[in-house]
């Protein structure tokens, strides 16, 4: 039986997450604000707008495109997965949601120089840049000690949530990926669903393939 992967996404999502899950051999259950009690084997928190800063006890210092209903559902889902020991893959916004759910916080608006390196260009294209990768991590297993990623964000991880540690970072120390020390949780700030090696970055499908392997392991499939 195919692992059932719940994808929590923005309303305007383009279908790339679903395609990557299905290519990796999973069944994609894709919703904006999904029913948090539905049955699934693994959770993908997709990209989108910013999390309401009140969720990490801060005033708004540059956060935008806030979707409070989505925040509530996704934070609940993270805690449910932790309780039920279900795998989580956080992507871009999802990377930050996981960190916040585990008690961490974020830089709500990086300085102008970093935004220039990481935010989308005026024509909507992502930036491409190299990152360092920590040893004995998911990304090290898939790609080695260095990799090239795409980038489309103006926020970044600040204080780490409990049990999380960085697994990739850029030349300025901006955290590009994390994983949990004991739970099946992996997060990336970049967008693996958007890139192949032909784009000048890594083959992002490898991350979905890895995640589906973990879901099979944890759901007994």
Short mmCIF file of C-alpha atoms in Angstrom, two decimals:
data_model
loop_
_atom_site.label_atom_id
_atom_site.label_comp_id
_atom_site.label_asym_id
_atom_site.label_seq_id
_atom_site.Cartn_x
_atom_site.Cartn_y
_atom_site.Cartn_z
CA UNK A 1 0.00 0.00 0.00
CA UNK A 2 1.26 3.47 -0.86
CA UNK A 3 2.08 5.75 2.09
CA UNK A 4 -0.58 8.46 2.41
CA UNK A 5 1.18 11.82 2.56
CA UNK A 6 -0.77 14.80 3.85
CA UNK A 7 0.38 18.02 2.14
CA UNK A 8 -0.66 21.23 3.88
CA UNK A 9 -0.26 23.98 1.30
CA UNK A 10 -1.34 27.44 0.21
CA UNK A 11 -4.51 27.82 -1.90
CA UNK A 12 -2.48 28.80 -4.97
CA UNK A 13 -0.05 25.83 -4.83
CA UNK A 14 0.93 24.67 -8.32
CA UNK A 15 0.84 20.86 -7.87
CA UNK A 16 4.61 20.31 -7.76
CA UNK A 17 4.56 18.84 -4.23
CA UNK A 18 1.90 16.34 -5.24
CA UNK A 19 3.84 15.32 -8.35
CA UNK A 20 7.02 14.78 -6.32
CA UNK A 21 5.20 12.64 -3.74
CA UNK A 22 3.57 10.51 -6.41
CA UNK A 23 6.86 10.09 -8.27
CA UNK A 24 8.38 8.83 -5.02
CA UNK A 25 5.61 6.23 -4.73
CA UNK A 26 3.24 7.93 -2.31
CA UNK A 27 -0.41 8.95 -2.38
CA UNK A 28 -0.73 12.74 -2.09
CA UNK A 29 -3.53 14.11 0.10
CA UNK A 30 -3.27 17.82 -0.64
CA UNK A 31 -5.25 20.56 1.10
CA UNK A 32 -5.22 24.14 2.28
CA UNK A 33 -6.11 23.93 6.00
CA UNK A 34 -6.67 20.16 6.02
CA UNK A 35 -8.78 18.37 8.60
CA UNK A 36 -6.17 17.94 11.37
CA UNK A 37 -7.71 14.64 12.48
CA UNK A 38 -7.60 12.90 9.08
CA UNK A 39 -5.60 9.71 8.61
CA UNK A 40 -2.15 9.88 6.99
CA UNK A 41 1.32 8.30 7.20
CA UNK A 42 3.54 11.34 6.77
CA UNK A 43 3.19 15.14 6.72
CA UNK A 44 4.62 17.68 4.29
CA UNK A 45 4.30 21.32 5.30
CA UNK A 46 4.65 23.28 2.07
CA UNK A 47 5.68 26.84 1.27
CA UNK A 48 3.54 29.94 1.56
CA UNK A 49 3.15 33.17 3.53
CA UNK A 50 4.54 34.06 6.92
CA UNK A 51 3.49 32.70 10.31
CA UNK A 52 1.67 35.07 12.66
CA UNK A 53 4.43 36.35 15.02
CA UNK A 54 2.06 36.02 17.96
CA UNK A 55 2.67 32.26 17.65
CA UNK A 56 6.22 32.87 18.92
CA UNK A 57 5.30 35.75 21.24
CA UNK A 58 6.59 38.64 19.15
CA UNK A 59 5.01 41.75 17.61
CA UNK A 60 4.90 41.97 13.83
CA UNK A 61 8.35 43.12 12.70
CA UNK A 62 8.02 42.52 8.97
CA UNK A 63 5.89 39.39 8.62
CA UNK A 64 3.34 39.45 5.80
CA UNK A 65 0.74 37.37 3.95
CA UNK A 66 -0.35 35.83 7.25
CA UNK A 67 -2.92 33.02 7.23
CA UNK A 68 -3.92 32.46 10.86
CA UNK A 69 -6.19 29.50 10.12
CA UNK A 70 -3.36 27.71 8.34
CA UNK A 71 -0.97 28.53 11.20
CA UNK A 72 -3.28 26.91 13.76
CA UNK A 73 -3.84 23.75 11.70
CA UNK A 74 -0.16 23.23 10.87
CA UNK A 75 1.10 23.84 14.40
CA UNK A 76 -1.45 21.30 15.64
CA UNK A 77 -0.38 18.81 12.97
CA UNK A 78 3.28 19.09 13.98
CA UNK A 79 2.42 18.32 17.58
CA UNK A 80 0.15 15.46 16.52
CA UNK A 81 2.93 13.93 14.41
CA UNK A 82 5.37 14.22 17.30
CA UNK A 83 2.91 12.45 19.59
CA UNK A 84 2.19 9.72 17.01
CA UNK A 85 5.82 9.49 15.79
CA UNK A 86 4.90 10.26 12.18
CA UNK A 87 7.51 11.67 9.77
CA UNK A 88 7.45 15.38 8.89
CA UNK A 89 9.07 17.20 5.96
CA UNK A 90 8.97 20.99 6.25
CA UNK A 91 9.64 23.09 3.16
CA UNK A 92 10.31 26.87 3.23
CA UNK A 93 7.39 28.13 5.35
CA UNK A 94 7.10 24.57 6.69
CA UNK A 95 10.75 24.69 7.81
CA UNK A 96 9.82 27.71 9.94
CA UNK A 97 6.51 26.25 11.17
CA UNK A 98 8.30 23.19 12.55
CA UNK A 99 10.83 25.37 14.34
CA UNK A 100 8.10 27.53 15.89
CA UNK A 101 6.04 24.48 16.93
CA UNK A 102 9.05 23.19 18.85
CA UNK A 103 9.55 26.49 20.69
CA UNK A 104 11.97 28.27 18.37
CA UNK A 105 11.58 31.58 16.57
CA UNK A 106 12.60 33.30 13.34
CA UNK A 107 14.09 36.49 11.97
CA UNK A 108 10.93 38.09 10.61
CA UNK A 109 12.71 40.12 7.95
CA UNK A 110 16.37 39.58 7.11
CA UNK A 111 18.55 42.59 6.42
CA UNK A 112 18.62 44.04 2.92
CA UNK A 113 21.86 42.33 1.90
CA UNK A 114 20.58 38.89 2.88
CA UNK A 115 17.18 39.48 1.30
CA UNK A 116 18.98 40.37 -1.93
CA UNK A 117 20.68 36.95 -1.81
CA UNK A 118 17.63 34.90 -0.83
CA UNK A 119 14.36 36.52 -1.91
CA UNK A 120 12.76 36.07 -5.31
CA UNK A 121 13.77 38.50 -8.04
CA UNK A 122 11.26 41.04 -9.34
CA UNK A 123 10.27 38.65 -12.14
CA UNK A 124 9.48 35.87 -9.65
CA UNK A 125 12.61 33.76 -10.15
CA UNK A 126 14.32 32.07 -7.22
CA UNK A 127 17.95 32.76 -6.37
CA UNK A 128 20.50 29.94 -6.72
CA UNK A 129 23.40 29.69 -4.26
CA UNK A 130 25.72 27.16 -2.60
CA UNK A 131 25.39 25.89 0.98
CA UNK A 132 27.52 23.87 3.36
CA UNK A 133 26.09 20.59 4.67
CA UNK A 134 26.63 19.02 8.08
CA UNK A 135 28.16 15.54 8.23
CA UNK A 136 26.02 12.46 8.99
CA UNK A 137 22.80 14.25 8.09
CA UNK A 138 20.04 13.48 5.61
CA UNK A 139 21.41 16.03 3.14
CA UNK A 140 24.97 14.75 3.54
CA UNK A 141 23.74 11.23 2.69
CA UNK A 142 21.94 12.49 -0.41
CA UNK A 143 24.27 15.20 -1.72
CA UNK A 144 27.58 15.28 0.17
CA UNK A 145 29.23 18.15 2.03
CA UNK A 146 28.21 20.97 -0.33
CA UNK A 147 25.19 21.55 -2.51
CA UNK A 148 23.54 24.25 -4.60
CA UNK A 149 19.96 25.20 -3.71
CA UNK A 150 17.27 27.59 -4.82
CA UNK A 151 16.08 30.35 -2.53
CA UNK A 152 12.85 32.32 -2.17
CA UNK A 153 12.42 33.75 1.33
CA UNK A 154 12.83 36.90 3.42
CA UNK A 155 12.71 35.20 6.83
CA UNK A 156 15.11 32.74 8.48
CA UNK A 157 15.59 30.57 11.55
CA UNK A 158 16.82 32.41 14.64
CA UNK A 159 16.56 30.35 17.86
CA UNK A 160 16.27 26.61 17.25
CA UNK A 161 13.25 24.67 18.48
CA UNK A 162 13.83 21.89 20.99
CA UNK A 163 15.72 18.95 19.52
CA UNK A 164 16.40 20.63 16.16
CA UNK A 165 19.84 21.38 14.76
CA UNK A 166 21.09 22.89 11.53
CA UNK A 167 22.14 20.58 8.72
CA UNK A 168 22.86 23.16 5.99
CA UNK A 169 23.76 26.85 5.98
CA UNK A 170 24.97 29.51 3.58
CA UNK A 171 28.16 31.57 3.73
CA UNK A 172 26.49 34.06 6.09
CA UNK A 173 25.22 31.41 8.47
CA UNK A 174 21.58 31.53 7.29
CA UNK A 175 20.08 28.15 8.20
CA UNK A 176 19.02 26.30 5.04
CA UNK A 177 18.02 22.97 6.60
CA UNK A 178 17.45 21.25 9.95
CA UNK A 179 16.61 17.87 11.35
CA UNK A 180 15.62 16.54 14.75
CA UNK A 181 18.01 14.65 16.98
CA UNK A 182 15.62 11.79 17.76
CA UNK A 183 12.35 12.27 15.84
CA UNK A 184 11.65 11.67 12.10
CA UNK A 185 11.65 15.38 11.24
CA UNK A 186 13.57 17.02 8.38
CA UNK A 187 13.19 20.59 7.12
CA UNK A 188 14.63 22.68 4.28
CA UNK A 189 14.39 26.41 3.66
CA UNK A 190 14.72 25.91 -0.10
CA UNK A 191 12.21 24.38 -2.53
CA UNK A 192 13.23 20.85 -3.64
CA UNK A 193 9.95 20.39 -5.54
CA UNK A 194 11.01 23.13 -7.96
CA UNK A 195 14.51 22.07 -9.00
CA UNK A 196 16.45 19.47 -10.94
CA UNK A 197 20.14 19.37 -11.74
CA UNK A 198 19.28 21.01 -15.05
CA UNK A 199 18.32 24.16 -13.11
CA UNK A 200 21.85 24.52 -11.75
CA UNK A 201 20.83 23.21 -8.31
CA UNK A 202 20.56 19.73 -6.83
CA UNK A 203 17.98 17.15 -7.87
CA UNK A 204 15.27 17.92 -5.31
CA UNK A 205 13.38 14.69 -5.99
CA UNK A 206 15.94 12.84 -3.88
CA UNK A 207 14.53 14.52 -0.77
CA UNK A 208 11.01 13.29 -1.52
CA UNK A 209 12.34 9.81 -2.27
CA UNK A 210 14.13 9.78 1.09
CA UNK A 211 11.04 11.04 2.91
CA UNK A 212 8.79 8.38 1.39
CA UNK A 213 11.30 5.70 2.43
CA UNK A 214 11.02 6.97 6.00
CA UNK A 215 7.23 7.00 5.83
CA UNK A 216 7.22 3.37 4.68
CA UNK A 217 9.52 2.49 7.56
CA UNK A 218 7.39 4.24 10.18
CA UNK A 219 4.00 3.09 8.85
CA UNK A 220 5.23 -0.47 8.41
CA UNK A 221 4.70 -0.47 4.63
#
